[in-house]
PDB file of C-alpha atoms in Angstrom:
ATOM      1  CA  UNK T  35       0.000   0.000   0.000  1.00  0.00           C
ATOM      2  CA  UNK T  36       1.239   3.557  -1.107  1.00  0.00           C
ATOM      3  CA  UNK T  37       1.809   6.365   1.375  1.00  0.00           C
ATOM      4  CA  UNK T  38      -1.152   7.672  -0.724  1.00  0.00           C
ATOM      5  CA  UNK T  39      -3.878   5.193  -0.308  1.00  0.00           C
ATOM      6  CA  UNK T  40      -2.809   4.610   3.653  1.00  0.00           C
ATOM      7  CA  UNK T  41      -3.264   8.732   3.901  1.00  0.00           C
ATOM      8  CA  UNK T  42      -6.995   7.859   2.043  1.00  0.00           C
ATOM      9  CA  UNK T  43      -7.870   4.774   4.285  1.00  0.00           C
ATOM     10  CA  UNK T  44      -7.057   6.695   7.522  1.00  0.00           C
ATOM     11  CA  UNK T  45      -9.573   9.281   6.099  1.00  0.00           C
ATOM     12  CA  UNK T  46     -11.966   7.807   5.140  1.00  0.00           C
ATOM     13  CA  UNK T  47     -11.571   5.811   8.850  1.00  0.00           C
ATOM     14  CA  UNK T  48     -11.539   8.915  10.495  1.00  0.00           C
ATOM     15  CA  UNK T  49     -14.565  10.388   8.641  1.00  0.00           C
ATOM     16  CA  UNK T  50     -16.312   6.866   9.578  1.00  0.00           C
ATOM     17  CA  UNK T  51     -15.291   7.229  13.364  1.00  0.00           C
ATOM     18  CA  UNK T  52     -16.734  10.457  13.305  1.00  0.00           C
ATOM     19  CA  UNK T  53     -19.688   8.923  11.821  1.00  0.00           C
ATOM     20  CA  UNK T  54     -20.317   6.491  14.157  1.00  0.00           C
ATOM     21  CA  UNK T  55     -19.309   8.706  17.295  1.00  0.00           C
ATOM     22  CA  UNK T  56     -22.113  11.178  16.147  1.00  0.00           C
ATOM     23  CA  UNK T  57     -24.991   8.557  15.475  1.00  0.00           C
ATOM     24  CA  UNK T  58     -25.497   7.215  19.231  1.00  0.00           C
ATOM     25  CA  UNK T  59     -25.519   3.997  18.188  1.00  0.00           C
ATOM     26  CA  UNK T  60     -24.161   1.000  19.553  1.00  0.00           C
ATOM     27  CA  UNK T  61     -21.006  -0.197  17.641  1.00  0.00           C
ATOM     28  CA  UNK T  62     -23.040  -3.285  16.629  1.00  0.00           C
ATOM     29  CA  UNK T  63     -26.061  -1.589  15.349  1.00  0.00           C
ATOM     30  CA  UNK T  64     -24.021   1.280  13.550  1.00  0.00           C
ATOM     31  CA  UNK T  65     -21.553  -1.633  11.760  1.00  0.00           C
ATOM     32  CA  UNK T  66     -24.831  -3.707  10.862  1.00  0.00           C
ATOM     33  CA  UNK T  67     -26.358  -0.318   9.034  1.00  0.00           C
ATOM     34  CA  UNK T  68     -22.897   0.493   7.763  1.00  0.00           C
ATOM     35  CA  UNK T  69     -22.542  -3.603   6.189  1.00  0.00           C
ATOM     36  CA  UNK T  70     -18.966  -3.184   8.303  1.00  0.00           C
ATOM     37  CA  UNK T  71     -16.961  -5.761  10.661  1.00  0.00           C
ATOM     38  CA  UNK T  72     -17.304  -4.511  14.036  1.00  0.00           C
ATOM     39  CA  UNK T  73     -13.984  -5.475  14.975  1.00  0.00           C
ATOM     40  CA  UNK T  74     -12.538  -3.187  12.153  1.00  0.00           C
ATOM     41  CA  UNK T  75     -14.451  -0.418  13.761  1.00  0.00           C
ATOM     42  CA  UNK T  76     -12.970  -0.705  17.065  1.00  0.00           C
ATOM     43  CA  UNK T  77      -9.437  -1.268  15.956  1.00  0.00           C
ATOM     44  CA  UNK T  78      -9.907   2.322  13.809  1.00  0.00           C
ATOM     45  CA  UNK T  79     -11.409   3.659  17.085  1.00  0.00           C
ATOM     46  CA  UNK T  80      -8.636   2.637  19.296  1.00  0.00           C
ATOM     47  CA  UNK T  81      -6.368   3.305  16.786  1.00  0.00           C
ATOM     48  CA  UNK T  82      -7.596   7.287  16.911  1.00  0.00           C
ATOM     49  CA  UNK T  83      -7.675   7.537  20.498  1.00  0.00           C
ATOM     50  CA  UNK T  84      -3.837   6.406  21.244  1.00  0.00           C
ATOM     51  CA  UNK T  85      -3.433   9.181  18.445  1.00  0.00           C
ATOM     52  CA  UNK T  86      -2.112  12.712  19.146  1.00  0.00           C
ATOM     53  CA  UNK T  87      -4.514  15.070  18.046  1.00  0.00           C
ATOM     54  CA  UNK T  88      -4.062  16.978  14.493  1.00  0.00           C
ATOM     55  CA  UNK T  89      -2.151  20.324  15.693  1.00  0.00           C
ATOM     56  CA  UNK T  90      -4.211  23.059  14.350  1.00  0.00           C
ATOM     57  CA  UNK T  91      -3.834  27.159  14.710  1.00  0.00           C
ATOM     58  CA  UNK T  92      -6.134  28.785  17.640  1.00  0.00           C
ATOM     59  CA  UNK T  93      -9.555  29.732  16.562  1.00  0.00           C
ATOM     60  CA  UNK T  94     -10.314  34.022  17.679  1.00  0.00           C
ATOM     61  CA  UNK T  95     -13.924  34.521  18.378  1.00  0.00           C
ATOM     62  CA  UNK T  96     -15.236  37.627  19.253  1.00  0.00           C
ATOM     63  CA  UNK T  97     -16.991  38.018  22.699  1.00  0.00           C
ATOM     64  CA  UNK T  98     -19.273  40.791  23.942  1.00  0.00           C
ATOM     65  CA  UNK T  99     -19.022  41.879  27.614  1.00  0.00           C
ATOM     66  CA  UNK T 100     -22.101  43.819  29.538  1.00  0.00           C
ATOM     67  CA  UNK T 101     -21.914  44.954  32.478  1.00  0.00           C
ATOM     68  CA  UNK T 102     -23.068  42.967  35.229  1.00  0.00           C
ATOM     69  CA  UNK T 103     -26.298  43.866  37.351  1.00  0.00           C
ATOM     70  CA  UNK T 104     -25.603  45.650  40.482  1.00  0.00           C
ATOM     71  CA  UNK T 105     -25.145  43.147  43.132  1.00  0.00           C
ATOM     72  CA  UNK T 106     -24.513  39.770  40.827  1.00  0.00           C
ATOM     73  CA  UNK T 107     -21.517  38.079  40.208  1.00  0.00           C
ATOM     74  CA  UNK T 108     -20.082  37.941  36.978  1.00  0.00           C
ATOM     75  CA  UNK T 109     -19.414  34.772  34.624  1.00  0.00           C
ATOM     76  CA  UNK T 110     -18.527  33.685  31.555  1.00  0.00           C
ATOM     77  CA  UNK T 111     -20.519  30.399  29.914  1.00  0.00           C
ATOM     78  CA  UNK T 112     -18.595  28.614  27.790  1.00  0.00           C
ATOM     79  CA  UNK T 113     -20.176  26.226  25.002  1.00  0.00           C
ATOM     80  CA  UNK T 114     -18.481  23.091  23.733  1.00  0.00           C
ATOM     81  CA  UNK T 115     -20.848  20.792  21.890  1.00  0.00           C
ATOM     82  CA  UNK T 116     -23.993  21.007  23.776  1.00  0.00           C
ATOM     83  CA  UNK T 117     -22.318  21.820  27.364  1.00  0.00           C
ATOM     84  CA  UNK T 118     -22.259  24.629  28.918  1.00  0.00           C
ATOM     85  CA  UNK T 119     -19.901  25.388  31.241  1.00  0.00           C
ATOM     86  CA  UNK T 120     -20.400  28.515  33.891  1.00  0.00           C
ATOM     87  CA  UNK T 121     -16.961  30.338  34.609  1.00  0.00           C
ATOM     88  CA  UNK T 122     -17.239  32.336  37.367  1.00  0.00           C
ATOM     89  CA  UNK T 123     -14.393  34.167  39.237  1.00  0.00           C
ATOM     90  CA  UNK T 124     -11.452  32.703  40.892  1.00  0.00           C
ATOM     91  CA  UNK T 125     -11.857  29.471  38.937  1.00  0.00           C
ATOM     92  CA  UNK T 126      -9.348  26.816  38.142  1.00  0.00           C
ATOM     93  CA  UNK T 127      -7.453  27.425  35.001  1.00  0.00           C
ATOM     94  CA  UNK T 128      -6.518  24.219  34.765  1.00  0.00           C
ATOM     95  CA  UNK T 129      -9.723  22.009  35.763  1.00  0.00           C
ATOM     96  CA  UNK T 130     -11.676  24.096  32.943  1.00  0.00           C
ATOM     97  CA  UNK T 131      -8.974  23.257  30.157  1.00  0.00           C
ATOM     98  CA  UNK T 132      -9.515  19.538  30.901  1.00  0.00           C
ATOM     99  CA  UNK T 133     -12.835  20.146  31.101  1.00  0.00           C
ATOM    100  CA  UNK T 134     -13.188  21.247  27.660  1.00  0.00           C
ATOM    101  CA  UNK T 135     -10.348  18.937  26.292  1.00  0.00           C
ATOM    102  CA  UNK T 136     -12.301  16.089  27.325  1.00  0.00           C
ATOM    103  CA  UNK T 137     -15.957  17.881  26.168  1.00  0.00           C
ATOM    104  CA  UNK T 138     -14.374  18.631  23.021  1.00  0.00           C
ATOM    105  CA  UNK T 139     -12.783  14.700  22.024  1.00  0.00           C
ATOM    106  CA  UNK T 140     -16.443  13.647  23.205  1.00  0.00           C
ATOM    107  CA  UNK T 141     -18.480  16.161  20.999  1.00  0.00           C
TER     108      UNK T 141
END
């Protein structure tokens, strides 16, 4: 196999991963409706997870900040997928990147 078509299998693997990963389906069920071997679905997902992530450049997004009421506290949600996550101040810098490192590979 040519560093080519290995480059096109792991796509169209990854793209299939995704796939599956998206539909809620049991690996059984989503293989069966896909006419795929199981066991060639889990290798491709364990294959992924051992995997370091693609690198890619950060993502800007514009935020807009209003004042808080008188009296409230401020805070900051934060969407990844469909969680929400609250930041409020004083809050662990490090507990909300996991956080959304592990939303995000889940999503």
């Amino acid at each position: 196999m040519t560093k080519a078509e290995l480059a096109e299998l792991r796509e169209l693997w990854r793209t299939r991963v995704a796939d599956f990963r998206a539909s809620g389906q049991t690996g059984a069920a989503w293989c069966a409706a896909h006419q795929i071997k199981e066991h060639q679905l889990w290798y491709w997902v364990s294959k992924f997870k051992t995997e370091a992530p693609p690198q890619s450049q950060p993502h800007f997004i514009s935020i807009r900040v209003q004042d808080a009421p008188e009296g409230s506290e401020m805070a900051l949600s934060v969407r990844v997928g469909p969680a929400i996550i609250e930041v409020r101040p004083g809050y662990d810098s490090d507990l909300l990147r996991d956080v959304v490192r592990t939303l995000a590979s889940l999503c």
